[in-house]
Amino acid sequence: MQYFALLIGTEQERTPEEGAAEMAAYGAFHAKAASAILSGDALASAATAVRVGGGPDAPMITDGPYAEGAEVAGGYYVFEAENLDEALALARDIPLAKYGAVEVWPTVHSLEPARLLTGNDWLALLLEPPGSAHTPGTPEWEAAAARHGEFMTAAGNHVIGGAALHERSAATTVRVRNGEVIVTDGPYAEGAEVASGFYLLAADDRDEAVKIAAMIPASAVELRQLAGVSGL
């Protein structure tokens, strides 16, 4: 089964030495997790985030992440794991878990990346009000899945990968403090919107990425450029 891990923490200014140490820590994590990591990367600064709201028929574009605060999404992974316990064991080894939080979501209908990711690619995080997030297998879910199928056909090769996510009750948050693993049910922060899925998009520039994101059948989309540093 595949799991989506969203890395959440404060953006930090690091010295070159601190940056090198952080990169080495992630390199060690990648070596340990090995083939369990299907994809992943850091995200460019939240200051460059774009929110696309209003749906495909009347998109509204605003700058900045969907949740204002000191802690923001800073990266993601997609894991292949036998079960949730195995996925959580991977999440707790992510270096950010020691000072931030990792949300782990089981996925539905995963589309594995068609190629290696670069800094020219984008993560589109799909957001819905809790009442609009449908349960997999229901007629409402199947109708939404059909709309996403139409989007993927229209977007063509711009869609590199992605997945739908199970409902909020299936999410789990992992933190590590002083060597102790803290696991809580639900996403890291309760809010007016919840993640319902994600796409990995290829675009020549920000304007093209926004144009593609505006086609996605979601209440809102947070668009974040990948940092292109993971080599995954």
Coordinates of C-alpha atoms in Angstrom, one line a residue, residues 3 32 34-35 42 107 129 146 191 205-206 219:
Y3 CA 1.2 6.4 1.9
K32 CA 18.0 3.4 5.0
A34 CA 15.8 2.6 0.1
S35 CA 13.1 1.2 -2.3
A42 CA 11.7 19.4 -0.5
T107 CA -3.6 6.9 -0.6
P129 CA -13.9 21.6 3.4
A146 CA -14.6 10.7 -13.0
G191 CA -8.5 23.6 10.0
D205 CA 7.1 28.2 -15.4
R206 CA 4.8 29.4 -12.7
S219 CA -12.3 23.5 -4.0

